[in-house]
Amino acid sequence: TFHKSKGQHILKNPLLVDSIVQKAGIKSTDVILEIGPGTGNLTKKLLEAGKMVIAVELDSRMVLELERRFQGTPYSTRLKVIQGDVLKTDLPYFDICVANIPYQISSPLTFKLLFHQPAFRCAVIMFQKEFAMRLVAQPGDKLYCRLSVNTQLYARVSHLLKVGRNNFRPPPKVDSSVVRIEPRKPRPQVNAKEWDGFIRICFIRKNKTLGSIFRLKHVLSLLEKNYKTLQALQSSQNASLGNTDIGMDIISSLGDSKEDQNMEMDVGSDNEMEVEDGDDDEDTEGEVSEFKVKVLDVLREGQFEEKRASKLTQQEFLYLLSLFNKAGIHFS
Ligand code: SAM
């Protein structure tokens, strides 16, 4: 019996398993991290291809089944099983990650991997199709969103395989996709909290111009508060842009928690989940504060006033953030 709550859908198509392993480009010297090995169909092929497999599995029954499956075989010395929740586990060194994961942990797991150090070579992961499509979406694509931007800041992402639901037992209610994630090296030198705060604001209404977003009262007042706090700190010669440590809070913030709470939900229909519309937040026409002028000057300097987050590239976001920072405006 399989636990639906643990996202237990076993890969039953051996050709598909072969194809995933082949696309991963495993070397015989590789240490492989597998997340959610289940009964070990993928694990076996990973053991054949690499030097060592470290598998993290939540379900103790599956851990037993896995150990039993490889007991007394030459594989057993090259397989290390860690029982536990991968999100709460300190991950060991690995070269490559290959996994058919439970979809409810897609987002936090992706960011946990992206912040893992030292950076691995690549991860080849099965996701719910809608999640995968948002991961790989490019500027101007309908599905381009915070998740795309945040992931692609830290990694190159590409779509590898479409996988129909009938390749699993029991079949899930959604289709799947295998995606390759290659961490960028070196990792971009941005403060993760600052980046997150900045991207959240740009995507408040992803199809509105940045000019209109940065005129919103609550946006301006937030930025002005940050600005004043920093000025005060700096004048007391105590400047600090805050903590650059990567904790679980930022890992879950960068993703999209809404879809992690509910596996098998259809996230394809509504890609503008960041929208929080409210009439109470009209722009600040009339009162032109000094700070507002400062913010709008930054947008004009980079010719961003008429641009929209839905079409901005990674480089443009980084550039705009650097212009804000140069003007002393910060997002965390
Ligand atoms: N890899 C197997 C396969 O392809 O046949 C099973 C994949 S199944 C989709 C996901 C597996 O992840 C299940 O075995 C489940 O028990 C395990 N799992 C669920 N939540 C987990 C978590 N937080 N950490 C580690 N493993 C988890």
Tab-separated table of C-alpha atoms in Angstrom, residues 63-296:
chain	number	residue	atom	x	y	z
A	63	VAL	CA	13.690	2.259	3.933
A	64	LEU	CA	13.343	-1.359	5.058
A	65	GLU	CA	12.151	-2.492	1.672
A	66	LEU	CA	15.042	-0.718	-0.005
A	67	GLU	CA	17.630	-2.225	2.331
A	68	ARG	CA	16.131	-5.667	1.838
A	69	ARG	CA	16.187	-5.269	-1.926
A	70	PHE	CA	19.940	-4.667	-2.082
A	71	GLN	CA	21.028	-6.809	0.877
A	72	GLY	CA	23.643	-9.372	-0.100
A	73	THR	CA	24.200	-7.769	-3.510
A	74	PRO	CA	27.402	-5.964	-4.518
A	75	TYR	CA	25.367	-2.770	-4.455
A	76	SER	CA	24.773	-2.780	-0.715
A	77	THR	CA	28.186	-1.296	0.135
A	78	ARG	CA	27.645	1.573	-2.282
A	79	LEU	CA	24.183	2.534	-1.046
A	80	LYS	CA	23.653	4.723	1.977
A	81	VAL	CA	20.081	5.258	3.087
A	82	ILE	CA	19.200	8.171	5.332
A	83	GLN	CA	15.779	7.951	6.919
A	84	GLY	CA	14.102	11.324	7.328
A	85	ASP	CA	12.513	14.345	5.775
A	86	VAL	CA	14.885	15.655	3.129
A	87	LEU	CA	13.875	19.231	3.964
A	88	LYS	CA	15.123	18.741	7.519
A	89	THR	CA	18.217	16.728	6.630
A	90	ASP	CA	21.720	18.168	6.351
A	91	LEU	CA	22.656	17.029	2.899
A	92	PRO	CA	26.075	15.426	2.432
A	93	TYR	CA	28.408	16.139	-0.488
A	94	PHE	CA	27.111	14.906	-3.853
A	95	ASP	CA	28.006	15.404	-7.502
A	96	ILE	CA	24.603	14.926	-8.971
A	97	CYS	CA	21.018	14.577	-7.775
A	98	VAL	CA	18.501	12.370	-9.531
A	99	ALA	CA	15.029	12.042	-8.088
A	100	ASN	CA	11.382	11.318	-8.568
A	101	ILE	CA	10.169	13.431	-5.689
A	102	PRO	CA	6.874	13.870	-3.854
A	103	TYR	CA	5.465	16.966	-5.558
A	104	GLN	CA	4.366	18.710	-2.386
A	105	ILE	CA	8.003	19.535	-1.550
A	106	SER	CA	8.935	20.789	-5.037
A	107	SER	CA	9.534	24.404	-4.222
A	108	PRO	CA	11.396	24.244	-0.889
A	109	LEU	CA	13.450	21.315	-2.162
A	110	THR	CA	14.483	23.203	-5.295
A	111	PHE	CA	15.737	26.138	-3.241
A	112	LYS	CA	17.358	23.893	-0.653
A	113	LEU	CA	19.353	22.325	-3.485
A	114	LEU	CA	20.185	25.694	-5.031
A	115	PHE	CA	21.675	26.916	-1.755
A	116	HIS	CA	23.525	23.670	-1.094
A	117	GLN	CA	27.289	24.009	-0.902
A	118	PRO	CA	29.568	23.050	-2.457
A	119	ALA	CA	27.424	23.360	-5.556
A	120	PHE	CA	26.745	20.067	-7.337
A	121	ARG	CA	27.062	19.531	-11.102
A	122	CYS	CA	23.413	19.077	-11.891
A	123	ALA	CA	20.071	17.816	-10.644
A	124	VAL	CA	17.655	15.852	-12.797
A	125	ILE	CA	14.275	15.905	-11.110
A	126	MET	CA	10.728	14.816	-11.868
A	127	PHE	CA	8.190	17.551	-11.081
A	128	GLN	CA	4.518	18.092	-11.665
A	129	LYS	CA	4.309	19.369	-15.239
A	130	GLU	CA	2.839	22.774	-14.335
A	131	PHE	CA	5.588	23.387	-11.786
A	132	ALA	CA	8.252	22.339	-14.301
A	133	MET	CA	6.852	24.678	-16.946
A	134	ARG	CA	7.047	27.599	-14.544
A	135	LEU	CA	10.606	26.695	-13.568
A	136	VAL	CA	11.794	26.845	-17.177
A	137	ALA	CA	9.597	29.747	-18.386
A	138	GLN	CA	11.446	32.584	-20.094
A	139	PRO	CA	10.703	36.348	-20.116
A	140	GLY	CA	7.555	36.976	-22.146
A	141	ASP	CA	6.206	33.423	-21.653
A	142	LYS	CA	2.782	33.220	-20.105
A	143	LEU	CA	4.075	31.194	-17.158
A	144	TYR	CA	7.059	33.451	-16.354
A	145	CYS	CA	6.796	34.251	-12.639
A	146	ARG	CA	8.724	34.699	-9.407
A	147	LEU	CA	9.534	31.006	-9.331
A	148	SER	CA	11.141	31.212	-12.804
A	149	VAL	CA	13.137	34.315	-11.952
A	150	ASN	CA	14.312	33.090	-8.559
A	151	THR	CA	15.346	29.679	-9.834
A	152	GLN	CA	17.081	31.016	-12.898
A	153	LEU	CA	19.043	33.496	-10.816
A	154	TYR	CA	20.882	30.560	-9.290
A	155	ALA	CA	20.686	27.935	-12.028
A	156	ARG	CA	20.299	27.145	-15.673
A	157	VAL	CA	17.128	25.153	-16.067
A	158	SER	CA	16.005	23.037	-18.988
A	159	HIS	CA	13.106	20.752	-19.775
A	160	LEU	CA	14.156	17.165	-20.511
A	161	LEU	CA	11.144	14.859	-20.741
A	162	LYS	CA	7.375	14.887	-20.646
A	163	VAL	CA	6.017	12.045	-18.533
A	164	GLY	CA	2.408	10.894	-18.627
A	165	ARG	CA	0.646	9.874	-15.427
A	166	ASN	CA	0.371	6.223	-16.505
A	167	ASN	CA	4.082	5.690	-15.982
A	168	PHE	CA	3.415	5.600	-12.241
A	169	ARG	CA	1.700	3.256	-9.860
A	170	PRO	CA	-0.717	4.388	-8.610
A	171	PRO	CA	-1.099	7.008	-11.348
A	172	PRO	CA	-1.174	10.559	-9.961
A	173	LYS	CA	-3.855	13.035	-11.066
A	174	VAL	CA	-1.348	15.182	-12.920
A	175	ASP	CA	1.225	14.826	-15.655
A	176	SER	CA	4.907	15.226	-14.967
A	177	SER	CA	8.098	16.584	-16.491
A	178	VAL	CA	11.746	15.866	-15.905
A	179	VAL	CA	13.882	18.996	-15.587
A	180	ARG	CA	17.637	19.558	-15.453
A	181	ILE	CA	18.908	22.165	-12.980
A	182	GLU	CA	22.546	23.254	-13.220
A	183	PRO	CA	23.702	25.659	-10.506
A	184	ARG	CA	25.478	28.712	-11.869
A	185	LYS	CA	29.112	28.878	-10.872
A	186	PRO	CA	30.073	31.122	-9.309
A	187	ARG	CA	26.803	31.764	-7.549
A	188	PRO	CA	25.568	35.325	-8.201
A	189	GLN	CA	26.624	37.625	-5.405
A	190	VAL	CA	23.254	38.948	-4.335
A	191	ASN	CA	21.762	39.100	-0.903
A	192	ALA	CA	18.989	36.495	-1.078
A	193	LYS	CA	16.614	38.453	1.164
A	194	GLU	CA	17.135	41.648	-0.759
A	195	TRP	CA	16.582	39.842	-4.052
A	196	ASP	CA	13.436	38.178	-2.750
A	197	GLY	CA	12.013	41.481	-1.508
A	198	PHE	CA	12.804	43.173	-4.818
A	199	ILE	CA	11.333	40.430	-7.013
A	200	ARG	CA	8.191	40.226	-4.866
A	201	ILE	CA	7.560	43.920	-5.454
A	202	CYS	CA	8.243	43.722	-9.213
A	203	PHE	CA	5.760	40.854	-9.470
A	204	ILE	CA	3.007	42.370	-7.293
A	205	ARG	CA	1.214	42.816	-10.624
A	206	LYS	CA	3.425	41.229	-13.163
A	207	ASN	CA	1.733	42.760	-16.204
A	208	LYS	CA	1.668	46.299	-14.857
A	209	THR	CA	4.487	48.690	-15.573
A	210	LEU	CA	7.181	49.064	-12.969
A	211	GLY	CA	6.379	52.765	-13.057
A	212	SER	CA	2.904	52.082	-11.706
A	213	ILE	CA	4.057	49.492	-9.166
A	214	PHE	CA	6.708	51.760	-7.687
A	215	ARG	CA	4.094	54.507	-7.315
A	216	LEU	CA	1.967	52.311	-5.040
A	217	LYS	CA	1.667	53.758	-1.559
A	218	HIS	CA	2.532	50.613	0.338
A	219	VAL	CA	5.558	49.972	-1.874
A	220	LEU	CA	6.915	53.482	-1.431
A	221	SER	CA	6.312	53.524	2.288
A	222	LEU	CA	8.039	50.162	2.745
A	223	LEU	CA	11.054	51.292	0.757
A	224	GLU	CA	11.186	54.621	2.540
A	225	LYS	CA	11.139	52.872	5.901
A	226	ASN	CA	14.058	50.653	4.845
A	227	TYR	CA	15.838	53.688	3.496
A	228	LYS	CA	15.492	55.657	6.698
A	229	THR	CA	16.545	52.734	8.859
A	230	LEU	CA	19.692	52.271	6.813
A	231	GLN	CA	20.458	55.982	6.843
A	232	ALA	CA	20.173	55.990	10.592
A	233	LEU	CA	22.441	52.964	10.849
A	234	GLN	CA	24.963	54.461	8.492
A	235	SER	CA	25.080	57.734	10.296
A	236	SER	CA	25.953	55.849	13.439
A	237	GLN	CA	28.696	54.179	11.383
A	238	ASN	CA	27.145	50.830	11.853
A	239	ALA	CA	26.129	50.023	8.351
A	240	SER	CA	24.999	46.527	7.761
A	241	LEU	CA	22.824	45.228	5.001
A	242	GLY	CA	21.617	42.453	7.160
A	243	ASN	CA	22.142	38.828	7.379
A	244	THR	CA	23.221	36.922	4.308
A	245	ASP	CA	22.826	33.535	5.959
A	246	ILE	CA	20.555	31.196	4.109
A	247	GLY	CA	17.908	29.813	6.393
A	248	MET	CA	14.753	27.813	5.832
A	249	ASP	CA	12.737	31.066	5.893
A	250	ILE	CA	14.365	32.364	2.746
A	251	ILE	CA	14.268	28.952	1.101
A	252	SER	CA	10.517	28.820	1.467
A	253	SER	CA	10.079	32.472	0.646
A	254	LEU	CA	11.760	32.275	-2.747
A	255	GLY	CA	9.460	29.522	-3.905
A	256	ASP	CA	5.780	29.429	-4.099
A	257	SER	CA	4.366	27.917	-0.963
A	258	LYS	CA	0.811	27.970	-2.245
A	259	GLU	CA	1.353	25.058	-4.512
A	260	ASP	CA	3.433	23.041	-2.095
A	261	GLN	CA	0.621	22.797	0.368
A	262	ASN	CA	-1.564	21.017	-2.063
A	263	MET	CA	-0.176	18.258	-4.183
A	264	GLU	CA	-1.724	17.463	-7.492
A	265	MET	CA	-3.401	20.810	-7.731
A	266	ASP	CA	-3.695	22.370	-11.114
A	267	VAL	CA	-1.466	25.412	-11.117
A	268	GLY	CA	-1.602	25.837	-14.853
A	269	SER	CA	-4.732	27.877	-15.115
A	270	ASP	CA	-3.779	30.766	-12.903
A	271	ASN	CA	-0.236	31.883	-13.249
A	272	GLU	CA	-0.696	35.235	-11.627
A	273	MET	CA	-0.762	33.922	-8.118
A	274	GLU	CA	1.291	36.823	-6.845
A	275	VAL	CA	-1.577	39.211	-7.395
A	276	GLU	CA	-3.006	40.754	-4.310
A	277	ASP	CA	-5.381	43.351	-5.559
A	278	GLY	CA	-6.801	45.909	-3.228
A	279	ASP	CA	-8.500	49.232	-3.840
A	280	ASP	CA	-7.012	50.704	-0.723
A	281	ASP	CA	-3.679	50.944	-2.380
A	282	GLU	CA	-4.023	53.450	-5.149
A	283	ASP	CA	-0.935	55.253	-6.226
A	284	THR	CA	0.238	58.398	-4.602
A	285	GLU	CA	-0.857	60.923	-7.214
A	286	GLY	CA	-0.605	64.438	-5.914
A	287	GLU	CA	1.752	64.279	-2.969
A	288	VAL	CA	5.173	64.078	-4.555
A	289	SER	CA	7.565	63.243	-1.788
A	290	GLU	CA	11.282	63.590	-2.119
A	291	PHE	CA	11.627	59.864	-1.720
A	292	LYS	CA	9.149	59.113	-4.497
A	293	VAL	CA	11.167	61.320	-6.844
A	294	LYS	CA	14.281	59.394	-5.884
A	295	VAL	CA	12.629	56.047	-6.672
A	296	LEU	CA	11.211	57.215	-9.985
